[in-house]
Structure formats: C-alpha cells, structure tokens
Short mmCIF file of C-alpha atoms and ligand atoms in Angstrom, two decimals:
data_model
loop_
_atom_site.label_atom_id
_atom_site.label_comp_id
_atom_site.label_asym_id
_atom_site.label_seq_id
_atom_site.Cartn_x
_atom_site.Cartn_y
_atom_site.Cartn_z
CA MET F 793 29.39 -8.11 13.91
CA ARG F 794 31.52 -5.28 15.09
CA LEU F 795 29.53 -2.42 16.16
CA ASN F 796 30.63 1.19 16.11
CA LEU F 797 28.80 3.12 18.91
CA LEU F 798 28.98 6.76 19.60
CA ASP F 799 29.33 7.30 23.03
CA PRO F 800 28.36 10.71 23.84
CA GLN F 801 30.67 10.52 26.93
CA ARG F 802 33.87 9.81 25.26
CA SER F 803 35.33 11.37 22.47
CA ARG F 804 36.67 8.11 20.90
CA PRO F 805 33.92 6.17 19.55
CA LEU F 806 33.48 2.58 21.00
CA THR F 807 33.99 -0.33 18.91
CA LEU F 808 32.24 -3.32 20.42
CA LYS F 809 32.13 -7.39 19.29
CA VAL F 810 28.45 -8.25 19.61
CA ARG F 811 26.35 -11.08 17.75
CA ASP F 812 23.67 -8.94 16.76
CA GLU F 813 21.82 -5.85 17.83
CA ASN F 814 19.60 -7.55 20.75
CA SER F 815 22.60 -9.05 22.45
CA PHE F 816 23.88 -7.97 25.70
CA ILE F 817 27.18 -7.04 26.51
CA CYS F 818 28.35 -6.99 30.37
CA HIS F 819 30.16 -4.10 31.68
CA LYS F 820 30.99 -3.74 35.29
CA ARG F 821 27.85 -3.88 37.11
CA TYR F 822 25.84 -2.83 33.92
CA LYS F 823 23.93 -5.33 31.50
CA ILE F 824 23.20 -3.37 28.06
CA LYS F 825 21.27 -4.32 25.17
CA VAL F 826 22.96 -3.21 22.34
CA SER F 827 20.06 -1.94 20.70
CA PHE F 828 19.55 1.05 23.26
CA TYR F 829 21.89 3.68 22.66
CA LYS F 830 20.71 5.17 25.65
CA GLU F 831 21.95 2.52 27.91
CA LEU F 832 25.37 3.13 27.08
CA ILE F 833 25.33 6.15 29.30
CA ASP F 834 25.33 3.90 31.84
CA PHE F 835 28.53 2.11 31.24
CA MET F 836 30.59 3.74 33.96
CA GLY F 837 29.64 3.85 37.71
CA PHE F 838 27.83 7.04 39.10
CA SER F 839 30.72 8.35 40.34
CA THR F 840 32.93 7.65 37.84
CA THR F 841 30.69 9.36 35.02
CA ALA F 842 30.32 12.32 37.54
CA ILE F 843 33.99 12.77 37.61
CA HIS F 844 34.72 12.06 33.85
CA ALA F 845 31.83 12.33 31.75
CA GLY F 846 32.60 15.84 29.76
CA ASN F 847 35.68 16.27 32.16
CA GLU F 848 38.34 15.15 29.13
CA PRO F 849 42.08 16.69 29.69
CA ASP F 850 42.08 19.84 27.74
CA PRO F 851 43.51 18.99 24.37
CA VAL F 852 45.96 21.68 24.08
CA THR F 853 47.91 21.83 27.48
CA GLY F 854 46.51 18.30 28.89
CA ALA F 855 45.12 20.21 32.26
CA VAL F 856 43.10 17.80 33.90
CA SER F 857 40.68 20.40 35.02
CA VAL F 858 38.54 21.55 32.38
CA PRO F 859 39.61 25.34 31.85
CA ILE F 860 37.12 28.12 32.24
CA TYR F 861 37.00 29.28 28.43
CA GLN F 862 36.50 33.13 29.42
CA THR F 863 36.06 34.21 25.89
CA SER F 864 32.76 36.00 23.73
CA THR F 865 34.12 34.86 20.77
CA TYR F 866 36.65 32.81 18.56
CA LYS F 867 38.96 32.92 15.77
CA GLN F 868 37.73 31.63 12.29
CA GLU F 869 40.40 30.19 10.04
CA ALA F 870 38.85 30.81 7.22
CA LEU F 871 35.14 32.47 6.06
CA GLY F 872 32.59 30.34 7.47
CA LYS F 873 35.45 27.80 9.13
CA PRO F 874 35.50 27.94 12.88
CA THR F 875 38.67 26.72 14.27
CA GLY F 876 36.98 24.50 16.93
CA GLY F 877 33.69 24.37 16.15
CA TYR F 878 33.22 27.55 18.57
CA GLU F 879 31.78 30.79 16.67
CA TYR F 880 30.15 32.67 19.59
CA ALA F 881 29.95 32.04 23.41
CA ARG F 882 26.10 32.39 23.71
CA THR F 883 25.90 29.32 21.05
CA GLN F 884 28.51 27.48 22.57
CA ASN F 885 31.42 27.58 25.28
CA PRO F 886 33.90 24.57 26.08
CA THR F 887 33.39 24.86 29.80
CA ARG F 888 29.29 24.78 29.53
CA SER F 889 29.29 22.20 26.77
CA ALA F 890 31.79 19.83 29.60
CA LEU F 891 28.78 20.81 31.91
CA GLU F 892 25.97 19.82 29.57
CA LYS F 893 27.51 16.26 28.85
CA ASN F 894 28.36 15.54 32.48
CA ILE F 895 24.95 16.24 33.87
CA ALA F 896 23.06 14.66 30.89
CA ALA F 897 25.10 11.69 31.42
CA LEU F 898 24.11 11.75 35.17
CA GLU F 899 20.79 11.64 34.20
CA GLY F 900 20.67 9.09 31.79
CA ALA F 901 19.86 11.56 29.05
CA LYS F 902 21.27 12.12 25.57
CA TYR F 903 21.08 15.95 25.63
CA GLY F 904 21.82 18.62 28.23
CA PHE F 905 21.47 22.47 28.22
CA ALA F 906 22.89 24.58 31.10
CA PHE F 907 20.94 27.81 31.89
CA ALA F 908 21.63 31.17 33.94
CA SER F 909 19.20 29.74 36.62
CA GLY F 910 16.62 27.14 37.75
CA MET F 911 13.81 29.22 36.74
CA SER F 912 15.44 29.96 33.10
CA ALA F 913 15.80 26.36 32.45
CA ILE F 914 12.22 25.93 33.75
CA ASP F 915 11.12 28.95 31.68
CA ALA F 916 13.00 27.32 28.41
CA THR F 917 11.23 24.03 28.90
CA LEU F 918 7.84 25.76 28.87
CA LYS F 919 8.60 27.02 25.39
CA LEU F 920 7.89 23.46 24.31
CA VAL F 921 4.26 24.72 24.75
CA LYS F 922 2.63 27.18 23.09
CA GLY F 923 -0.37 29.84 23.47
CA GLY F 924 -3.59 27.75 23.85
CA ASP F 925 -1.92 24.68 24.99
CA HIS F 926 -2.56 23.07 28.29
CA VAL F 927 -0.50 22.12 30.97
CA ILE F 928 -1.27 20.55 34.35
CA LEU F 929 1.21 21.58 36.95
CA GLY F 930 1.88 20.09 40.29
CA ASP F 931 -0.11 21.86 43.11
CA ASN F 932 2.71 21.96 45.44
CA THR F 933 5.89 22.93 43.13
CA TYR F 934 8.54 25.71 43.69
CA GLY F 935 6.71 28.97 44.19
CA GLY F 936 8.92 30.41 41.41
CA THR F 937 7.36 28.23 39.30
CA PHE F 938 3.98 28.60 40.22
CA ARG F 939 4.69 32.39 39.73
CA LEU F 940 6.15 31.76 36.43
CA PHE F 941 2.64 30.10 35.00
CA ASN F 942 0.37 32.24 36.99
CA ARG F 943 1.93 35.65 36.25
CA ILE F 944 3.84 35.52 33.24
CA LEU F 945 2.75 32.43 31.19
CA ARG F 946 -0.72 32.96 31.47
CA ASP F 947 -0.46 36.35 29.48
CA TYR F 948 1.08 34.58 26.66
CA GLY F 949 -1.90 32.36 26.56
CA VAL F 950 -0.49 29.12 28.07
CA GLU F 951 -3.52 27.39 29.93
CA PHE F 952 -2.83 25.81 33.65
CA ASP F 953 -4.27 23.81 36.14
CA LEU F 954 -3.27 22.30 39.45
CA ALA F 955 -3.44 19.04 40.11
CA ASP F 956 -2.46 16.91 43.23
CA THR F 957 0.06 14.64 41.02
CA SER F 958 0.56 12.49 44.10
CA ASN F 959 -3.26 11.39 43.49
CA ILE F 960 -3.36 9.88 40.28
CA ALA F 961 -7.34 9.92 40.13
CA ASP F 962 -7.17 13.92 41.22
CA LEU F 963 -4.41 13.68 38.24
CA GLU F 964 -6.53 11.91 35.47
CA LYS F 965 -9.32 14.52 35.96
CA ALA F 966 -7.20 17.74 35.17
CA PHE F 967 -6.71 16.21 31.56
CA LYS F 968 -8.03 18.08 29.01
CA PRO F 969 -7.95 17.83 25.19
CA ASN F 970 -5.30 20.18 24.93
CA THR F 971 -3.12 19.15 27.74
CA LYS F 972 0.62 18.99 26.13
CA MET F 973 2.66 18.71 29.47
CA VAL F 974 2.52 17.72 33.20
CA PHE F 975 5.05 19.35 35.30
CA VAL F 976 5.56 17.39 38.79
CA GLU F 977 8.04 18.06 41.48
CA THR F 978 8.81 14.93 43.69
CA PRO F 979 9.70 15.23 46.73
CA THR F 980 7.92 18.41 46.66
CA ASN F 981 9.08 21.83 48.99
CA PRO F 982 8.66 21.97 51.72
CA ILE F 983 5.91 19.28 52.60
CA MET F 984 8.02 16.36 50.83
CA THR F 985 4.89 14.76 49.05
CA LEU F 986 6.03 12.24 46.32
CA THR F 987 5.13 11.67 43.08
CA ASP F 988 4.78 8.40 41.51
CA LEU F 989 6.82 9.08 38.33
CA LYS F 990 6.04 5.72 36.58
CA ALA F 991 2.17 5.94 37.03
CA VAL F 992 1.88 9.73 35.92
CA SER F 993 4.31 9.20 32.61
CA ASP F 994 1.90 6.39 31.82
CA LEU F 995 -1.15 8.16 32.15
CA ALA F 996 0.45 11.49 30.33
CA HIS F 997 1.65 9.27 27.46
CA ALA F 998 -1.55 7.69 27.25
CA ASN F 999 -3.21 11.24 26.74
CA GLY F 1000 -0.51 12.69 24.74
CA ALA F 1001 1.11 14.77 27.12
CA LYS F 1002 4.95 15.05 27.99
CA VAL F 1003 6.35 14.89 31.40
CA VAL F 1004 8.76 17.47 33.29
CA CYS F 1005 10.06 16.48 36.46
CA ASP F 1006 11.60 19.03 38.83
CA ASN F 1007 14.70 17.17 40.34
CA THR F 1008 16.39 19.32 42.41
CA PHE F 1009 15.50 17.66 45.56
CA MET F 1010 16.98 14.27 44.86
CA SER F 1011 19.52 15.09 42.28
CA PRO F 1012 20.31 12.15 39.88
CA TYR F 1013 22.46 10.38 42.45
CA PHE F 1014 19.16 9.73 44.60
CA GLN F 1015 16.73 9.65 41.33
CA ARG F 1016 16.97 9.47 37.90
CA PRO F 1017 13.37 10.26 37.00
CA ILE F 1018 14.07 9.27 32.90
CA GLU F 1019 14.23 5.74 33.95
CA HIS F 1020 10.53 5.92 35.47
CA GLY F 1021 9.44 6.92 31.91
CA VAL F 1022 10.02 11.12 32.27
CA ASP F 1023 10.57 13.03 29.27
CA ILE F 1024 12.70 16.03 30.63
CA VAL F 1025 14.53 16.66 33.94
CA VAL F 1026 15.00 20.10 34.91
CA HIS F 1027 17.09 21.31 37.91
CA SER F 1028 18.03 23.98 39.67
CA THR F 1029 21.91 23.23 39.86
CA THR F 1030 21.85 26.21 42.51
CA LYS F 1031 21.23 23.55 45.29
CA TYR F 1032 22.59 20.25 45.63
CA LEU F 1033 24.65 19.90 41.88
CA ASN F 1034 26.69 23.03 42.79
CA GLY F 1035 26.22 22.22 46.38
CA HIS F 1036 28.25 24.80 47.56
CA SER F 1037 26.04 27.71 47.96
CA ASP F 1038 28.19 29.92 45.36
CA SER F 1039 26.27 29.84 41.89
CA VAL F 1040 23.09 30.34 40.32
CA GLY F 1041 22.12 27.92 37.48
CA GLY F 1042 19.83 25.60 35.82
CA PHE F 1043 19.98 22.49 33.57
CA VAL F 1044 17.54 20.87 31.39
CA ALA F 1045 17.71 16.76 30.22
CA LEU F 1046 16.25 14.72 27.75
CA ASN F 1047 16.30 12.52 25.14
CA ASP F 1048 13.87 13.32 22.33
CA GLU F 1049 15.82 14.66 19.55
CA LYS F 1050 13.28 17.02 18.18
CA ASP F 1051 12.53 18.34 21.89
CA ALA F 1052 16.33 18.92 22.71
CA GLU F 1053 16.77 20.94 19.19
CA TRP F 1054 14.20 23.34 20.52
CA ILE F 1055 15.72 23.66 23.88
CA GLY F 1056 18.83 24.43 22.20
CA PHE F 1057 17.34 27.07 19.86
CA VAL F 1058 15.58 28.52 22.84
CA GLN F 1059 18.87 28.80 24.57
CA ASN F 1060 20.65 30.42 22.34
CA GLY F 1061 17.98 32.52 21.03
CA ILE F 1062 16.89 33.96 24.00
CA GLY F 1063 20.06 33.66 25.75
CA ALA F 1064 20.07 32.78 29.30
CA ILE F 1065 22.94 30.71 29.04
CA LEU F 1066 25.19 29.59 32.16
CA SER F 1067 28.59 31.37 32.14
CA PRO F 1068 32.02 29.89 31.80
CA PHE F 1069 32.90 30.56 35.39
CA ASP F 1070 29.63 29.06 36.90
CA SER F 1071 29.76 26.07 34.47
CA PHE F 1072 33.24 25.41 36.19
CA LEU F 1073 31.84 25.71 39.52
CA VAL F 1074 28.77 23.21 38.91
CA LEU F 1075 31.40 20.87 37.08
CA ARG F 1076 33.36 20.56 40.05
CA GLY F 1077 30.34 20.35 42.11
CA THR F 1078 29.35 17.07 40.46
CA LYS F 1079 32.76 15.66 41.10
CA THR F 1080 31.78 15.22 44.79
CA LEU F 1081 27.70 15.10 44.18
CA ALA F 1082 27.94 11.08 45.36
CA VAL F 1083 29.65 11.78 48.31
CA ARG F 1084 27.94 14.82 49.37
CA MET F 1085 24.62 13.46 48.89
CA GLU F 1086 25.33 10.02 50.94
CA ALA F 1087 26.41 12.74 53.88
CA HIS F 1088 23.25 15.00 53.48
CA ASP F 1089 21.43 11.78 53.56
CA LYS F 1090 23.01 10.05 56.66
CA ASN F 1091 22.68 13.53 58.37
CA GLY F 1092 18.90 13.96 57.22
CA ARG F 1093 17.80 10.98 58.41
CA VAL F 1094 19.48 11.43 62.04
CA ILE F 1095 17.93 14.97 62.25
CA ALA F 1096 14.33 13.47 60.90
CA ASN F 1097 14.65 10.83 63.44
CA PHE F 1098 15.67 13.31 66.27
CA LEU F 1099 13.12 15.83 65.48
CA ALA F 1100 10.39 12.97 65.19
CA GLU F 1101 10.72 12.42 69.17
CA HIS F 1102 11.08 15.84 70.21
CA PRO F 1103 7.82 16.95 72.20
CA GLY F 1104 8.16 20.44 70.66
CA VAL F 1105 7.40 19.16 67.08
CA GLN F 1106 4.06 18.33 66.05
CA LYS F 1107 5.08 16.81 62.61
CA VAL F 1108 7.91 16.00 60.34
CA TYR F 1109 8.16 15.61 56.97
CA TYR F 1110 10.51 13.35 55.72
CA PRO F 1111 10.29 10.35 53.00
CA GLY F 1112 12.73 8.53 55.11
CA LEU F 1113 10.56 8.03 58.10
CA ALA F 1114 8.65 4.87 58.21
CA SER F 1115 5.58 7.12 59.25
CA HIS F 1116 5.80 9.06 55.99
CA PRO F 1117 2.78 7.85 53.99
CA GLN F 1118 4.60 7.48 50.67
CA HIS F 1119 7.88 5.88 52.53
CA GLU F 1120 7.37 2.81 50.00
CA LEU F 1121 7.24 4.75 47.11
CA ALA F 1122 10.32 6.59 48.36
CA LYS F 1123 12.55 3.30 48.57
CA ARG F 1124 11.03 1.86 45.31
CA GLN F 1125 11.50 5.60 43.27
CA GLN F 1126 14.78 7.20 45.11
CA SER F 1127 17.63 5.53 46.16
CA GLY F 1128 18.24 7.48 49.21
CA PHE F 1129 15.84 10.38 50.99
CA GLY F 1130 18.34 13.27 51.01
CA GLY F 1131 19.07 16.22 53.57
CA MET F 1132 15.60 18.03 53.47
CA VAL F 1133 13.62 18.15 56.64
CA SER F 1134 10.54 19.84 57.19
CA PHE F 1135 8.72 20.38 60.80
CA GLU F 1136 5.63 21.68 62.20
CA THR F 1137 6.09 24.03 65.42
CA GLY F 1138 2.47 24.79 65.78
CA SER F 1139 2.46 28.60 65.75
CA ILE F 1140 4.58 31.60 64.32
CA ASP F 1141 6.17 32.47 67.62
CA ASN F 1142 7.58 28.86 67.93
CA ALA F 1143 8.63 28.72 64.61
CA ARG F 1144 10.37 32.11 65.01
CA LYS F 1145 11.87 31.09 68.44
CA VAL F 1146 13.68 28.42 66.44
CA LEU F 1147 14.69 30.20 63.30
CA GLU F 1148 16.00 32.89 65.51
CA GLY F 1149 17.56 30.53 67.75
CA VAL F 1150 19.66 28.80 65.67
CA LYS F 1151 23.55 29.47 66.00
CA LEU F 1152 25.16 27.15 63.38
CA CYS F 1153 22.38 26.64 60.90
CA THR F 1154 22.00 29.68 58.95
CA LEU F 1155 18.62 31.64 58.48
CA GLY F 1156 18.18 31.73 54.74
CA GLU F 1157 16.63 30.86 51.44
CA SER F 1158 17.92 28.18 49.11
CA LEU F 1159 19.25 24.38 49.88
CA GLY F 1160 21.61 22.20 49.02
CA GLY F 1161 24.70 23.29 50.09
CA VAL F 1162 27.32 21.35 52.19
CA GLU F 1163 26.42 24.18 55.34
CA SER F 1164 22.73 23.76 56.97
CA LEU F 1165 20.40 26.10 56.28
CA ILE F 1166 16.88 27.06 58.04
CA SER F 1167 14.00 28.66 56.66
CA HIS F 1168 10.55 29.84 56.79
CA PRO F 1169 8.18 28.41 53.70
CA ALA F 1170 5.59 30.43 54.23
CA SER F 1171 7.17 34.01 54.66
CA MET F 1172 10.10 32.78 52.28
CA THR F 1173 10.06 30.57 49.54
CA HIS F 1174 6.42 30.12 48.93
CA ALA F 1175 5.44 33.68 50.04
CA SER F 1176 4.19 34.07 46.18
CA VAL F 1177 1.92 30.83 46.66
CA PRO F 1178 -2.10 32.36 47.84
CA GLU F 1179 -2.63 31.82 51.51
CA GLU F 1180 -5.53 29.62 50.85
CA THR F 1181 -3.34 27.01 48.64
CA ARG F 1182 -0.52 27.00 51.39
CA ALA F 1183 -2.95 26.41 54.05
CA LYS F 1184 -4.63 23.49 51.77
CA LEU F 1185 -0.88 21.96 51.44
CA GLY F 1186 -0.06 22.36 54.94
CA ILE F 1187 2.63 25.04 54.49
CA THR F 1188 1.51 26.78 57.88
CA ASP F 1189 3.03 29.84 59.64
CA GLY F 1190 4.75 27.32 62.30
CA LEU F 1191 6.58 25.60 59.46
CA VAL F 1192 10.05 25.35 59.43
CA ARG F 1193 12.06 23.64 56.92
CA ILE F 1194 15.85 22.58 57.20
CA SER F 1195 18.61 22.01 54.57
CA VAL F 1196 20.56 19.51 56.60
CA GLY F 1197 24.43 20.10 55.77
CA ILE F 1198 27.25 17.70 56.01
CA GLU F 1199 28.77 19.20 59.12
CA ASP F 1200 28.86 16.80 61.89
CA VAL F 1201 25.94 15.57 62.52
CA GLU F 1202 26.00 16.12 66.78
CA ASP F 1203 26.61 19.67 66.08
CA ILE F 1204 23.61 20.24 63.60
CA LEU F 1205 21.66 18.25 66.25
CA GLU F 1206 22.76 20.22 69.27
CA ASP F 1207 22.21 23.43 67.75
CA ILE F 1208 18.40 22.57 66.82
CA ASP F 1209 18.24 21.06 70.40
CA GLN F 1210 19.03 24.27 71.89
CA ALA F 1211 16.83 26.23 69.40
CA LEU F 1212 13.78 24.57 70.24
CA ALA F 1213 14.31 24.33 73.96
C1 PLP T 675 15.45 26.91 43.59
C2 PLP T 675 14.64 25.77 42.97
C3 PLP T 675 14.29 26.31 41.76
C4 PLP T 675 14.61 27.59 41.03
O1 PLP T 675 16.04 27.71 40.66
P1 PLP T 675 16.78 29.02 40.71
O2 PLP T 675 18.40 28.52 40.53
O3 PLP T 675 16.65 29.57 41.98
O4 PLP T 675 16.47 29.97 39.58
C5 PLP T 675 13.20 25.40 41.09
N1 PLP T 675 12.83 24.31 41.73
C6 PLP T 675 13.23 24.25 42.89
C7 PLP T 675 12.66 22.69 43.48
C8 PLP T 675 14.09 24.50 43.38
O5 PLP T 675 14.48 24.37 44.63
#
C-alpha cells in the first residue's frame, strides 16, 4: 500500500510504500512504526531537525532564513479570504509559526505555542485547570512558578500542594480526588534534584492527572520528556533554547489535540504571544542548540569536578558527578548533564566573596546563555520562596549557582579559583 502521511515539519506530504500500518520503515538511525504518526517527527536527526524544521525557504523571495514578519495585519483578497491564511498577528505570524513548528519537532510533539515569556507559557498551561481543581507542584520548582500558584492562581480557586516529586511515595500521598495535574521540573533549580518522569507519568495517569514538565534546564537536546510519558512540556526559551541572553520567551509543546486546541485558544484569547523579532532570535538560537549544549555540558563537567575537589567548597550539586544521589537516573533519563552547577560555600560571607570576586563570570539572574553567569539563589531567583521552604530544600545563604557558559573552560576555571581563594 502507499501511505500519504502529513509530516508537520515538511510542507510536502510524505508518500511511503509500506505493507501495512504495523510495518516498520527505516530511515537513517530511526526505525519507525508507521501507525505512530508522532514518531514521524523523528524522521530527521536532532541537529537536522533543529536547522530545518519550520525553516522553509521563504516562498516569495527564496530567503533561506525565515524573515521577521513585522506586521500586525494581513491583506484579505476578498471578504473572509485572507491571502496566505493569516488574518491578524496576535492569532498567527509566520515567524512565530516557524518557531512553533521547530521547537515542537525538537520535543517530539505535534503542537507548539510560543509565548512572551516562560511565565506566560506556564500560566497558559495552567489554564487547562479550573477553579476547584487540584494541582501537585514539585516542591523545588522555579521561584516564579511557585509565586504564580501561591499569589495568583490561589485567588482563582486553583488548589495546590507541594510534593517532593523525586520521591514517588511522597508524591502518591499528595493525590486528591480532584487532582488534575502534576507539575514537575527536572533537574530542579538550583539543587539539581531529578524527578523520574516515567514513574511520575505512570502514577499521575493512573490517577487521572496530566503531567507537565518544565524542561528549561536540559532543553530537548538532553531530555525529551514526552518520550518518558509526560503530556505537556514547558520552556523558558529565554535560557538555553535562545541561548544568547538577548530575548525573553516561553514555549508549550504537547501532543493531545484537545488540550492543544485550548492552549492555542488561550494564546490568542489572552494574547501573551512571542513577538516576530523574538521568534526570529529563538529560531536562530535553536539552530546551534546541539553544539551549544555539548559545549555547556563539557564545561559543566569540568567545573563541577574542579569544585568537588576544592577545599573551600562543602558540597557540589551536579547530576553528572558520580556522587550525585541520582546519577544513575540522570544517565538513564538525560543524554547529558548540562551546564548548571550549584555549590555550597558555607556562609553568606563566603558566597559574597565568590559572587563579587569573579571577573569573567557575570553576577546576574538567568542562565543558559553562551556567557557564564553566577548567582545567589537565596536572594535572587528564590527570594519569593518562604525561608523555611528554602532551608528544607538546601537553598542556604551560602549556596552559589553557576550557569557555565561556553567560553574556554580554563578561563572560567581560573576565574572561579581566584574568587574562591
Ligand atoms: C527562567 C525560568 C522560568 C521563567 O521564564 P521567564 O522566561 O523568565 O518568564 C521558568 N522555569 C525555569 C526553570 C526557568 O529557569
């Protein structure tokens, strides 16, 4: 039989000759069961997908790079007949559509939506629950995510409880009859605790709840949550996906058609869309995601090992270290460890000495850019987390976090060494 499959990453439909829907086709490294539409997204390797998915040459000029369609509206040929299918730029913009196809493909998802920030992407995802629903939130998620639940969603009747999602027994106890969603982040910021995505997804699904994973720290290059059973992936594209510290944005990727329809409705209905220019920047960023992530990972391992041996450092949090309690899970669930390293200096004075003593690393919030950034979670990213919760998690005043950049690793190492001296 001949099978016409609509591959969302290509404009042309794919015609395949197959025996039946259960036969396998081999393409490059991938073996694909034809009946799994979703797996067709894996047709290309990661870097090929990153460079080509959504990046079709411009149909008008042939421009290889997707243009910034800086327009708010589009000409209609006749009443109710938009020229190219576009009507108004809050609803759709070709630059944003290209990025949406691109990141969805990288996450192995059918649908993707780009938002004005990571927080607006997370907020749109939370529009899948209603007042009276209960959400289980990982007890060590990004501070802004906790704040969204604690200070905003609570007033709209969304109930939530914190749970240590790295501990399945603890998580199991948190389910209630009205639990509709489990929201996890792995590895967590800044303590680098992992959550077993497969185990959490199995448990949540058995309880009728969806699983959302914030995949900002790993990026789809090192971790593809949907492959482990997660329903919805969210990102702050501000970090690794864009990768150059020059854009704020967010993303939601998912496979469920009905939920995707609603996220798209929310994106247009509330309007927290990613601008054409930012869409262009992130689209440019993802083309080099693979090489950047490899470099972050290589440097991250060197810095983590150096810190682990340093007498001025009491503890290092990095899943790539054999001493990390979940090193085995990290090896199983991720294909790399990334560039985020946290370490305990013992006191606020020691932390200040390091944070203010660095010359190459920049003291600042955020992460995932090509340049090394150093921060103080207790007073910066996690200031909105109650002190007792911080203490329980290990986010002490002496904790320092580095987003290891892709500079020459000897220079980063020397900088941290002199600041610790
Ligand atoms: C930065 C960050 C966010 C929030 O994203 P913004 O783009 O700053 O709105 C959410 N989750 C994680 C893990 C982050 O690092």
